[in-house]
Amino acid sequence: SDLLAGGRRLATVHDLFACLSLSGKIALPRPPRYREPLIRESIFQLKRMHHLLCDSKYTADCAVRELEFPASRITVLPIHLRALFRPPTPVERRAARAKWFSDAEHVVLHVGKPSSYKNRPGVIKSFRTVKSRIPSARLFLVHGPGTPEELALVREFGLDDSINFLPPLKTTELPQVYGAADVFVFPSVFEGFGWPPIEAMACGCPVVCTRGGALGEVVGDAARTVDDPFDSKTIGEAVVEVLASHEVARQLREQGLRRVEIYRPERILPQMADVYRMLLGN
């Protein structure tokens, strides 16, 4: 949050995940008890703000509904996309593919921590459908080793040779894996915004994702979207459609590149400056 002239307070709100999980209004585990005082204090402080900047309309609606914050004192403004997320040249793509994916013929990519709301087990379950239709497909999950639950699913489905867990990558490395993959899958249960699908689009990678939280709003019609994050069969079939059809992949790639233009800094930063000027009375 920022303290501006005249004691005005401005806070940027990415999501109200903790508030929703504490109240039981999303189907995910409650936060640990030791975090509850911090969550309640955060809610108290947000209610005292003069203005909120929310990453998405979904988050803004949550603030109005859950915090009873006046809609007239909220501005919806996403964080801008960094310039390093761009499509690779053919030479860059070949090099990145060899570096990260070796000799994989069809690459399915996921980027996300093993947090419950990211639904990484759902990625593995959907890949089971992909593998049954496209045996040469391989899945790469970025952000550290698999959890016991995830590794148990890999063994249960007999996918040990087809699924790779990559370590957390540097920000400068992420565009390489996005740009070298054939399709990006993101079956998240909840997002206050959802950067990975937008980053993938910016790097020219077709996206399959859910509509959890703000995701549907953020990706628009530039991705194949599925309503139910736990419908792994439908998610897998959407991934198969992208891998099996050059035309579908091309269309999603083009739609994604058009979509990300609304998140460029030259569009976002002037709007942010307008909010500051409004609050400062300039």
PDB file of C-alpha atoms in Angstrom:
ATOM      1  CA  SER A   1       0.000   0.000   0.000  1.00  0.00           C
ATOM      2  CA  ASP A   2       1.030   3.645  -0.491  1.00  0.00           C
ATOM      3  CA  LEU A   3       0.425   6.570   1.863  1.00  0.00           C
ATOM      4  CA  LEU A   4      -0.230   9.615  -0.289  1.00  0.00           C
ATOM      5  CA  ALA A   5      -0.538  13.342   0.379  1.00  0.00           C
ATOM      6  CA  GLY A   6      -3.291  14.272   2.793  1.00  0.00           C
ATOM      7  CA  GLY A   7      -3.129  10.871   4.492  1.00  0.00           C
ATOM      8  CA  ARG A   8      -4.882   9.094   1.635  1.00  0.00           C
ATOM      9  CA  ARG A   9      -4.193   5.386   1.515  1.00  0.00           C
ATOM     10  CA  LEU A  10      -3.984   3.352  -1.692  1.00  0.00           C
ATOM     11  CA  ALA A  11      -3.607  -0.439  -1.752  1.00  0.00           C
ATOM     12  CA  THR A  12      -3.023  -2.803  -4.651  1.00  0.00           C
ATOM     13  CA  VAL A  13      -5.042  -6.010  -4.289  1.00  0.00           C
ATOM     14  CA  HIS A  14      -4.021  -9.072  -6.282  1.00  0.00           C
ATOM     15  CA  ASP A  15      -6.668 -11.379  -4.829  1.00  0.00           C
ATOM     16  CA  LEU A  16      -8.740 -12.096  -1.723  1.00  0.00           C
ATOM     17  CA  PHE A  17      -7.887 -15.785  -1.692  1.00  0.00           C
ATOM     18  CA  ALA A  18      -7.089 -15.850   2.038  1.00  0.00           C
ATOM     19  CA  CYS A  19     -10.321 -14.036   2.892  1.00  0.00           C
ATOM     20  CA  LEU A  20     -12.410 -16.416   0.769  1.00  0.00           C
ATOM     21  CA  SER A  21     -10.718 -19.550   2.072  1.00  0.00           C
ATOM     22  CA  LEU A  22     -11.078 -18.363   5.673  1.00  0.00           C
ATOM     23  CA  SER A  23     -14.816 -17.859   5.161  1.00  0.00           C
ATOM     24  CA  GLY A  24     -15.185 -21.220   3.410  1.00  0.00           C
ATOM     25  CA  LYS A  25     -16.522 -19.625   0.231  1.00  0.00           C
ATOM     26  CA  ILE A  26     -14.084 -21.475  -2.030  1.00  0.00           C
ATOM     27  CA  ALA A  27     -13.647 -25.236  -2.008  1.00  0.00           C
ATOM     28  CA  LEU A  28     -10.060 -25.242  -0.760  1.00  0.00           C
ATOM     29  CA  PRO A  29      -8.430 -25.892   2.636  1.00  0.00           C
ATOM     30  CA  ARG A  30      -8.683 -23.165   5.277  1.00  0.00           C
ATOM     31  CA  PRO A  31      -5.471 -21.301   6.048  1.00  0.00           C
ATOM     32  CA  PRO A  32      -3.473 -22.516   9.060  1.00  0.00           C
ATOM     33  CA  ARG A  33      -4.741 -21.105  12.358  1.00  0.00           C
ATOM     34  CA  TYR A  34      -1.510 -19.200  12.972  1.00  0.00           C
ATOM     35  CA  ARG A  35      -2.196 -17.126   9.838  1.00  0.00           C
ATOM     36  CA  GLU A  36      -5.743 -16.144  10.766  1.00  0.00           C
ATOM     37  CA  PRO A  37      -4.783 -13.053  12.843  1.00  0.00           C
ATOM     38  CA  LEU A  38      -2.687 -11.717   9.946  1.00  0.00           C
ATOM     39  CA  ILE A  39      -5.530 -12.320   7.477  1.00  0.00           C
ATOM     40  CA  ARG A  40      -8.051 -10.554   9.723  1.00  0.00           C
ATOM     41  CA  GLU A  41      -5.678  -7.618  10.208  1.00  0.00           C
ATOM     42  CA  SER A  42      -5.156  -7.384   6.436  1.00  0.00           C
ATOM     43  CA  ILE A  43      -8.918  -7.291   5.905  1.00  0.00           C
ATOM     44  CA  PHE A  44      -9.234  -4.566   8.556  1.00  0.00           C
ATOM     45  CA  GLN A  45      -6.527  -2.459   6.899  1.00  0.00           C
ATOM     46  CA  LEU A  46      -8.015  -2.889   3.406  1.00  0.00           C
ATOM     47  CA  LYS A  47     -11.340  -1.576   4.648  1.00  0.00           C
ATOM     48  CA  ARG A  48      -9.551   1.591   5.841  1.00  0.00           C
ATOM     49  CA  MET A  49      -8.117   2.386   2.407  1.00  0.00           C
ATOM     50  CA  HIS A  50      -9.275   5.392   0.442  1.00  0.00           C
ATOM     51  CA  HIS A  51      -8.869   3.573  -2.846  1.00  0.00           C
ATOM     52  CA  LEU A  52      -8.064   0.091  -4.131  1.00  0.00           C
ATOM     53  CA  LEU A  53      -6.265  -0.936  -7.301  1.00  0.00           C
ATOM     54  CA  CYS A  54      -7.455  -4.450  -8.212  1.00  0.00           C
ATOM     55  CA  ASP A  55      -5.746  -6.690 -10.760  1.00  0.00           C
ATOM     56  CA  SER A  56      -9.071  -7.892 -12.182  1.00  0.00           C
ATOM     57  CA  LYS A  57     -12.787  -7.201 -12.139  1.00  0.00           C
ATOM     58  CA  TYR A  58     -13.201 -10.517 -10.342  1.00  0.00           C
ATOM     59  CA  THR A  59     -11.017  -9.301  -7.470  1.00  0.00           C
ATOM     60  CA  ALA A  60     -12.806  -5.949  -7.452  1.00  0.00           C
ATOM     61  CA  ASP A  61     -16.174  -7.720  -7.206  1.00  0.00           C
ATOM     62  CA  CYS A  62     -14.794  -9.797  -4.314  1.00  0.00           C
ATOM     63  CA  ALA A  63     -13.749  -6.601  -2.518  1.00  0.00           C
ATOM     64  CA  VAL A  64     -17.232  -5.149  -2.898  1.00  0.00           C
ATOM     65  CA  ARG A  65     -18.942  -8.361  -1.826  1.00  0.00           C
ATOM     66  CA  GLU A  66     -16.621  -9.609   0.932  1.00  0.00           C
ATOM     67  CA  LEU A  67     -15.243  -6.331   2.322  1.00  0.00           C
ATOM     68  CA  GLU A  68     -18.260  -4.150   1.537  1.00  0.00           C
ATOM     69  CA  PHE A  69     -15.821  -1.742  -0.075  1.00  0.00           C
ATOM     70  CA  PRO A  70     -17.504   0.938  -2.265  1.00  0.00           C
ATOM     71  CA  ALA A  71     -17.203   0.106  -5.953  1.00  0.00           C
ATOM     72  CA  SER A  72     -16.764   3.824  -6.689  1.00  0.00           C
ATOM     73  CA  ARG A  73     -13.414   3.711  -4.857  1.00  0.00           C
ATOM     74  CA  ILE A  74     -11.970   0.803  -6.821  1.00  0.00           C
ATOM     75  CA  THR A  75     -10.001   0.906 -10.074  1.00  0.00           C
ATOM     76  CA  VAL A  76      -9.450  -2.308 -12.028  1.00  0.00           C
ATOM     77  CA  LEU A  77      -5.943  -2.273 -13.443  1.00  0.00           C
ATOM     78  CA  PRO A  78      -3.774  -5.332 -14.180  1.00  0.00           C
ATOM     79  CA  ILE A  79      -0.044  -5.405 -13.564  1.00  0.00           C
ATOM     80  CA  HIS A  80       1.761  -4.795 -16.837  1.00  0.00           C
ATOM     81  CA  LEU A  81       3.498  -7.555 -18.788  1.00  0.00           C
ATOM     82  CA  ARG A  82       7.275  -7.338 -18.955  1.00  0.00           C
ATOM     83  CA  ALA A  83       8.909  -6.938 -22.371  1.00  0.00           C
ATOM     84  CA  LEU A  84      11.077 -10.054 -21.992  1.00  0.00           C
ATOM     85  CA  PHE A  85       7.977 -12.190 -22.597  1.00  0.00           C
ATOM     86  CA  ARG A  86       7.935 -12.321 -26.403  1.00  0.00           C
ATOM     87  CA  PRO A  87       7.884 -14.997 -29.142  1.00  0.00           C
ATOM     88  CA  PRO A  88      11.298 -16.546 -29.803  1.00  0.00           C
ATOM     89  CA  THR A  89      12.941 -16.524 -33.205  1.00  0.00           C
ATOM     90  CA  PRO A  90      13.119 -19.956 -34.924  1.00  0.00           C
ATOM     91  CA  VAL A  91      16.776 -20.257 -33.920  1.00  0.00           C
ATOM     92  CA  GLU A  92      16.002 -19.342 -30.289  1.00  0.00           C
ATOM     93  CA  ARG A  93      13.129 -21.815 -30.186  1.00  0.00           C
ATOM     94  CA  ARG A  94      15.237 -24.715 -31.463  1.00  0.00           C
ATOM     95  CA  ALA A  95      17.973 -23.964 -28.944  1.00  0.00           C
ATOM     96  CA  ALA A  96      15.526 -23.643 -26.042  1.00  0.00           C
ATOM     97  CA  ARG A  97      13.711 -26.816 -27.010  1.00  0.00           C
ATOM     98  CA  ALA A  98      16.947 -28.793 -27.062  1.00  0.00           C
ATOM     99  CA  LYS A  99      18.025 -27.263 -23.738  1.00  0.00           C
ATOM    100  CA  TRP A 100      14.829 -27.811 -21.754  1.00  0.00           C
ATOM    101  CA  PHE A 101      12.917 -30.593 -23.510  1.00  0.00           C
ATOM    102  CA  SER A 102      15.662 -32.655 -25.172  1.00  0.00           C
ATOM    103  CA  ASP A 103      14.170 -34.806 -27.956  1.00  0.00           C
ATOM    104  CA  ALA A 104      10.499 -34.538 -26.906  1.00  0.00           C
ATOM    105  CA  GLU A 105       8.217 -34.575 -29.951  1.00  0.00           C
ATOM    106  CA  HIS A 106       5.125 -33.004 -28.353  1.00  0.00           C
ATOM    107  CA  VAL A 107       5.672 -30.773 -25.312  1.00  0.00           C
ATOM    108  CA  VAL A 108       2.922 -30.001 -22.783  1.00  0.00           C
ATOM    109  CA  LEU A 109       3.998 -27.373 -20.243  1.00  0.00           C
ATOM    110  CA  HIS A 110       2.746 -26.257 -16.839  1.00  0.00           C
ATOM    111  CA  VAL A 111       4.257 -23.505 -14.674  1.00  0.00           C
ATOM    112  CA  GLY A 112       3.106 -23.200 -11.084  1.00  0.00           C
ATOM    113  CA  LYS A 113       3.895 -24.002  -7.473  1.00  0.00           C
ATOM    114  CA  PRO A 114       2.429 -27.154  -5.896  1.00  0.00           C
ATOM    115  CA  SER A 115      -0.154 -25.095  -3.976  1.00  0.00           C
ATOM    116  CA  SER A 116      -3.573 -26.718  -3.671  1.00  0.00           C
ATOM    117  CA  TYR A 117      -5.355 -24.055  -5.722  1.00  0.00           C
ATOM    118  CA  LYS A 118      -2.924 -24.464  -8.641  1.00  0.00           C
ATOM    119  CA  ASN A 119      -4.237 -28.017  -9.080  1.00  0.00           C
ATOM    120  CA  ARG A 120      -1.037 -29.694 -10.279  1.00  0.00           C
ATOM    121  CA  PRO A 121      -2.582 -33.138  -9.679  1.00  0.00           C
ATOM    122  CA  GLY A 122      -5.194 -32.042 -12.229  1.00  0.00           C
ATOM    123  CA  VAL A 123      -2.407 -31.374 -14.730  1.00  0.00           C
ATOM    124  CA  ILE A 124      -1.167 -34.944 -14.322  1.00  0.00           C
ATOM    125  CA  LYS A 125      -4.666 -36.410 -14.545  1.00  0.00           C
ATOM    126  CA  SER A 126      -5.403 -34.469 -17.731  1.00  0.00           C
ATOM    127  CA  PHE A 127      -2.095 -35.606 -19.211  1.00  0.00           C
ATOM    128  CA  ARG A 128      -3.229 -39.212 -18.811  1.00  0.00           C
ATOM    129  CA  THR A 129      -5.867 -38.454 -21.462  1.00  0.00           C
ATOM    130  CA  VAL A 130      -3.276 -36.749 -23.669  1.00  0.00           C
ATOM    131  CA  LYS A 131      -0.888 -39.677 -23.434  1.00  0.00           C
ATOM    132  CA  SER A 132      -3.590 -42.186 -24.381  1.00  0.00           C
ATOM    133  CA  ARG A 133      -4.250 -40.252 -27.604  1.00  0.00           C
ATOM    134  CA  ILE A 134      -0.738 -38.984 -28.412  1.00  0.00           C
ATOM    135  CA  PRO A 135       1.805 -41.516 -27.061  1.00  0.00           C
ATOM    136  CA  SER A 136       4.803 -39.332 -27.970  1.00  0.00           C
ATOM    137  CA  ALA A 137       3.609 -36.434 -25.763  1.00  0.00           C
ATOM    138  CA  ARG A 138       5.616 -35.439 -22.700  1.00  0.00           C
ATOM    139  CA  LEU A 139       4.648 -33.231 -19.786  1.00  0.00           C
ATOM    140  CA  PHE A 140       7.021 -30.766 -18.117  1.00  0.00           C
ATOM    141  CA  LEU A 141       6.043 -29.165 -14.800  1.00  0.00           C
ATOM    142  CA  VAL A 142       8.090 -26.144 -13.758  1.00  0.00           C
ATOM    143  CA  HIS A 143       8.555 -25.264 -10.106  1.00  0.00           C
ATOM    144  CA  GLY A 144      10.328 -27.963  -8.209  1.00  0.00           C
ATOM    145  CA  PRO A 145       9.955 -31.686  -7.459  1.00  0.00           C
ATOM    146  CA  GLY A 146       6.637 -33.466  -7.379  1.00  0.00           C
ATOM    147  CA  THR A 147       4.718 -33.794  -4.128  1.00  0.00           C
ATOM    148  CA  PRO A 148       4.004 -37.273  -2.734  1.00  0.00           C
ATOM    149  CA  GLU A 149       0.457 -37.048  -4.133  1.00  0.00           C
ATOM    150  CA  GLU A 150       1.736 -36.045  -7.577  1.00  0.00           C
ATOM    151  CA  LEU A 151       4.401 -38.749  -7.677  1.00  0.00           C
ATOM    152  CA  ALA A 152       1.835 -41.343  -6.617  1.00  0.00           C
ATOM    153  CA  LEU A 153      -0.368 -40.321  -9.558  1.00  0.00           C
ATOM    154  CA  VAL A 154       2.574 -40.555 -11.946  1.00  0.00           C
ATOM    155  CA  ARG A 155       3.266 -44.108 -10.767  1.00  0.00           C
ATOM    156  CA  GLU A 156      -0.412 -45.090 -10.754  1.00  0.00           C
ATOM    157  CA  PHE A 157      -0.854 -43.952 -14.368  1.00  0.00           C
ATOM    158  CA  GLY A 158       2.467 -45.456 -15.501  1.00  0.00           C
ATOM    159  CA  LEU A 159       3.760 -42.083 -16.700  1.00  0.00           C
ATOM    160  CA  ASP A 160       7.242 -42.143 -15.125  1.00  0.00           C
ATOM    161  CA  ASP A 161       8.960 -41.881 -18.519  1.00  0.00           C
ATOM    162  CA  SER A 162       6.665 -39.126 -19.803  1.00  0.00           C
ATOM    163  CA  ILE A 163       6.564 -36.563 -16.983  1.00  0.00           C
ATOM    164  CA  ASN A 164       9.459 -34.341 -15.937  1.00  0.00           C
ATOM    165  CA  PHE A 165       9.594 -31.997 -12.951  1.00  0.00           C
ATOM    166  CA  LEU A 166      11.807 -28.982 -13.638  1.00  0.00           C
ATOM    167  CA  PRO A 167      13.204 -26.754 -10.863  1.00  0.00           C
ATOM    168  CA  PRO A 168      12.012 -23.195 -10.256  1.00  0.00           C
ATOM    169  CA  LEU A 169      13.367 -21.077 -13.105  1.00  0.00           C
ATOM    170  CA  LYS A 170      14.723 -17.561 -13.231  1.00  0.00           C
ATOM    171  CA  THR A 171      12.419 -14.962 -14.740  1.00  0.00           C
ATOM    172  CA  THR A 172      14.796 -14.686 -17.699  1.00  0.00           C
ATOM    173  CA  GLU A 173      14.509 -18.440 -18.313  1.00  0.00           C
ATOM    174  CA  LEU A 174      10.722 -18.632 -18.308  1.00  0.00           C
ATOM    175  CA  PRO A 175      10.287 -17.097 -21.798  1.00  0.00           C
ATOM    176  CA  GLN A 176      12.532 -19.853 -23.142  1.00  0.00           C
ATOM    177  CA  VAL A 177      10.339 -22.690 -21.878  1.00  0.00           C
ATOM    178  CA  TYR A 178       7.089 -20.930 -22.809  1.00  0.00           C
ATOM    179  CA  GLY A 179       8.323 -20.205 -26.322  1.00  0.00           C
ATOM    180  CA  ALA A 180       9.645 -23.721 -26.900  1.00  0.00           C
ATOM    181  CA  ALA A 181       6.540 -25.614 -25.688  1.00  0.00           C
ATOM    182  CA  ASP A 182       3.696 -26.778 -27.948  1.00  0.00           C
ATOM    183  CA  VAL A 183       0.858 -26.074 -25.498  1.00  0.00           C
ATOM    184  CA  PHE A 184       0.544 -24.603 -22.014  1.00  0.00           C
ATOM    185  CA  VAL A 185      -2.004 -26.128 -19.609  1.00  0.00           C
ATOM    186  CA  PHE A 186      -3.219 -24.354 -16.467  1.00  0.00           C
ATOM    187  CA  PRO A 187      -6.173 -26.027 -14.669  1.00  0.00           C
ATOM    188  CA  SER A 188      -6.120 -23.663 -11.678  1.00  0.00           C
ATOM    189  CA  VAL A 189      -9.030 -23.652  -9.233  1.00  0.00           C
ATOM    190  CA  PHE A 190      -8.638 -19.981  -8.311  1.00  0.00           C
ATOM    191  CA  GLU A 191      -6.671 -16.975  -9.571  1.00  0.00           C
ATOM    192  CA  GLY A 192      -6.921 -13.321  -8.657  1.00  0.00           C
ATOM    193  CA  PHE A 193      -5.389 -12.649 -12.055  1.00  0.00           C
ATOM    194  CA  GLY A 194      -3.270 -15.526 -13.391  1.00  0.00           C
ATOM    195  CA  TRP A 195       0.016 -14.482 -14.974  1.00  0.00           C
ATOM    196  CA  PRO A 196       1.366 -17.771 -16.435  1.00  0.00           C
ATOM    197  CA  PRO A 197      -1.272 -18.062 -19.204  1.00  0.00           C
ATOM    198  CA  ILE A 198      -0.630 -14.454 -20.278  1.00  0.00           C
ATOM    199  CA  GLU A 199       3.128 -14.984 -20.196  1.00  0.00           C
ATOM    200  CA  ALA A 200       2.734 -18.126 -22.312  1.00  0.00           C
ATOM    201  CA  MET A 201       0.565 -16.271 -24.836  1.00  0.00           C
ATOM    202  CA  ALA A 202       3.107 -13.471 -25.059  1.00  0.00           C
ATOM    203  CA  CYS A 203       5.736 -16.070 -25.978  1.00  0.00           C
ATOM    204  CA  GLY A 204       3.559 -17.539 -28.729  1.00  0.00           C
ATOM    205  CA  CYS A 205       2.433 -20.661 -26.864  1.00  0.00           C
ATOM    206  CA  PRO A 206      -1.210 -21.849 -27.217  1.00  0.00           C
ATOM    207  CA  VAL A 207      -3.037 -22.008 -23.884  1.00  0.00           C
ATOM    208  CA  VAL A 208      -5.566 -24.389 -22.357  1.00  0.00           C
ATOM    209  CA  CYS A 209      -6.851 -23.247 -18.965  1.00  0.00           C
ATOM    210  CA  THR A 210      -9.820 -23.141 -16.636  1.00  0.00           C
ATOM    211  CA  ARG A 211     -11.991 -20.141 -15.837  1.00  0.00           C
ATOM    212  CA  GLY A 212     -11.175 -20.279 -12.117  1.00  0.00           C
ATOM    213  CA  GLY A 213     -11.497 -16.930 -10.394  1.00  0.00           C
ATOM    214  CA  ALA A 214     -10.359 -14.239 -12.828  1.00  0.00           C
ATOM    215  CA  LEU A 215      -8.816 -16.543 -15.452  1.00  0.00           C
ATOM    216  CA  GLY A 216     -11.737 -16.445 -17.881  1.00  0.00           C
ATOM    217  CA  GLU A 217     -11.790 -12.651 -17.691  1.00  0.00           C
ATOM    218  CA  VAL A 218      -8.025 -12.395 -18.179  1.00  0.00           C
ATOM    219  CA  VAL A 219      -7.552 -14.750 -21.167  1.00  0.00           C
ATOM    220  CA  GLY A 220     -10.804 -13.806 -22.933  1.00  0.00           C
ATOM    221  CA  ASP A 221     -11.335 -15.790 -26.137  1.00  0.00           C
ATOM    222  CA  ALA A 222      -7.598 -16.294 -26.690  1.00  0.00           C
ATOM    223  CA  ALA A 223      -7.416 -19.684 -24.911  1.00  0.00           C
ATOM    224  CA  ARG A 224      -9.294 -22.960 -24.830  1.00  0.00           C
ATOM    225  CA  THR A 225     -11.123 -22.669 -21.500  1.00  0.00           C
ATOM    226  CA  VAL A 226     -12.852 -25.286 -19.328  1.00  0.00           C
ATOM    227  CA  ASP A 227     -15.302 -24.367 -16.560  1.00  0.00           C
ATOM    228  CA  ASP A 228     -14.605 -27.256 -14.165  1.00  0.00           C
ATOM    229  CA  PRO A 229     -10.953 -27.405 -13.021  1.00  0.00           C
ATOM    230  CA  PHE A 230     -11.459 -31.017 -11.919  1.00  0.00           C
ATOM    231  CA  ASP A 231     -12.773 -32.186 -15.300  1.00  0.00           C
ATOM    232  CA  SER A 232      -9.413 -33.629 -16.268  1.00  0.00           C
ATOM    233  CA  LYS A 233     -10.805 -35.534 -19.260  1.00  0.00           C
ATOM    234  CA  THR A 234     -12.163 -32.391 -20.939  1.00  0.00           C
ATOM    235  CA  ILE A 235      -8.955 -30.489 -20.179  1.00  0.00           C
ATOM    236  CA  GLY A 236      -6.899 -33.312 -21.649  1.00  0.00           C
ATOM    237  CA  GLU A 237      -9.057 -33.435 -24.779  1.00  0.00           C
ATOM    238  CA  ALA A 238      -8.539 -29.688 -25.276  1.00  0.00           C
ATOM    239  CA  VAL A 239      -4.764 -30.215 -25.057  1.00  0.00           C
ATOM    240  CA  VAL A 240      -5.019 -33.061 -27.596  1.00  0.00           C
ATOM    241  CA  GLU A 241      -6.945 -30.778 -29.941  1.00  0.00           C
ATOM    242  CA  VAL A 242      -4.109 -28.233 -29.872  1.00  0.00           C
ATOM    243  CA  LEU A 243      -1.388 -30.840 -30.358  1.00  0.00           C
ATOM    244  CA  ALA A 244      -3.227 -32.653 -33.158  1.00  0.00           C
ATOM    245  CA  SER A 245      -4.212 -29.614 -35.227  1.00  0.00           C
ATOM    246  CA  HIS A 246      -1.699 -27.130 -36.627  1.00  0.00           C
ATOM    247  CA  GLU A 247      -4.618 -24.848 -37.506  1.00  0.00           C
ATOM    248  CA  VAL A 248      -6.025 -24.796 -33.959  1.00  0.00           C
ATOM    249  CA  ALA A 249      -2.551 -24.145 -32.543  1.00  0.00           C
ATOM    250  CA  ARG A 250      -1.971 -21.344 -35.065  1.00  0.00           C
ATOM    251  CA  GLN A 251      -5.289 -19.670 -34.270  1.00  0.00           C
ATOM    252  CA  LEU A 252      -4.689 -19.793 -30.518  1.00  0.00           C
ATOM    253  CA  ARG A 253      -1.163 -18.489 -30.982  1.00  0.00           C
ATOM    254  CA  GLU A 254      -2.395 -15.502 -33.008  1.00  0.00           C
ATOM    255  CA  GLN A 255      -5.311 -14.805 -30.655  1.00  0.00           C
ATOM    256  CA  GLY A 256      -2.956 -14.953 -27.679  1.00  0.00           C
ATOM    257  CA  LEU A 257      -0.510 -12.488 -29.184  1.00  0.00           C
ATOM    258  CA  ARG A 258      -3.364 -10.053 -29.848  1.00  0.00           C
ATOM    259  CA  ARG A 259      -4.737 -10.525 -26.335  1.00  0.00           C
ATOM    260  CA  VAL A 260      -1.511  -9.683 -24.506  1.00  0.00           C
ATOM    261  CA  GLU A 261      -1.340  -6.239 -26.115  1.00  0.00           C
ATOM    262  CA  ILE A 262      -3.841  -4.969 -23.530  1.00  0.00           C
ATOM    263  CA  TYR A 263      -1.331  -5.807 -20.791  1.00  0.00           C
ATOM    264  CA  ARG A 264       1.603  -3.882 -22.234  1.00  0.00           C
ATOM    265  CA  PRO A 265       3.164  -1.199 -19.974  1.00  0.00           C
ATOM    266  CA  GLU A 266       2.461   1.589 -22.438  1.00  0.00           C
ATOM    267  CA  ARG A 267      -1.257   0.956 -21.861  1.00  0.00           C
ATOM    268  CA  ILE A 268      -1.210   0.153 -18.146  1.00  0.00           C
ATOM    269  CA  LEU A 269       1.230   2.673 -16.647  1.00  0.00           C
ATOM    270  CA  PRO A 270      -0.560   5.857 -17.872  1.00  0.00           C
ATOM    271  CA  GLN A 271      -3.774   4.568 -16.274  1.00  0.00           C
ATOM    272  CA  MET A 272      -1.947   3.972 -13.013  1.00  0.00           C
ATOM    273  CA  ALA A 273      -0.563   7.506 -13.124  1.00  0.00           C
ATOM    274  CA  ASP A 274      -4.136   8.799 -13.587  1.00  0.00           C
ATOM    275  CA  VAL A 275      -5.208   7.069 -10.369  1.00  0.00           C
ATOM    276  CA  TYR A 276      -2.370   8.689  -8.419  1.00  0.00           C
ATOM    277  CA  ARG A 277      -3.189  12.093  -9.903  1.00  0.00           C
ATOM    278  CA  MET A 278      -6.854  11.659  -8.952  1.00  0.00           C
ATOM    279  CA  LEU A 279      -6.000  10.791  -5.356  1.00  0.00           C
ATOM    280  CA  LEU A 280      -3.513  13.663  -5.102  1.00  0.00           C
ATOM    281  CA  GLY A 281      -6.090  16.101  -6.457  1.00  0.00           C
ATOM    282  CA  ASN A 282      -4.011  17.009  -9.534  1.00  0.00           C
TER     283      ASN A 282
END
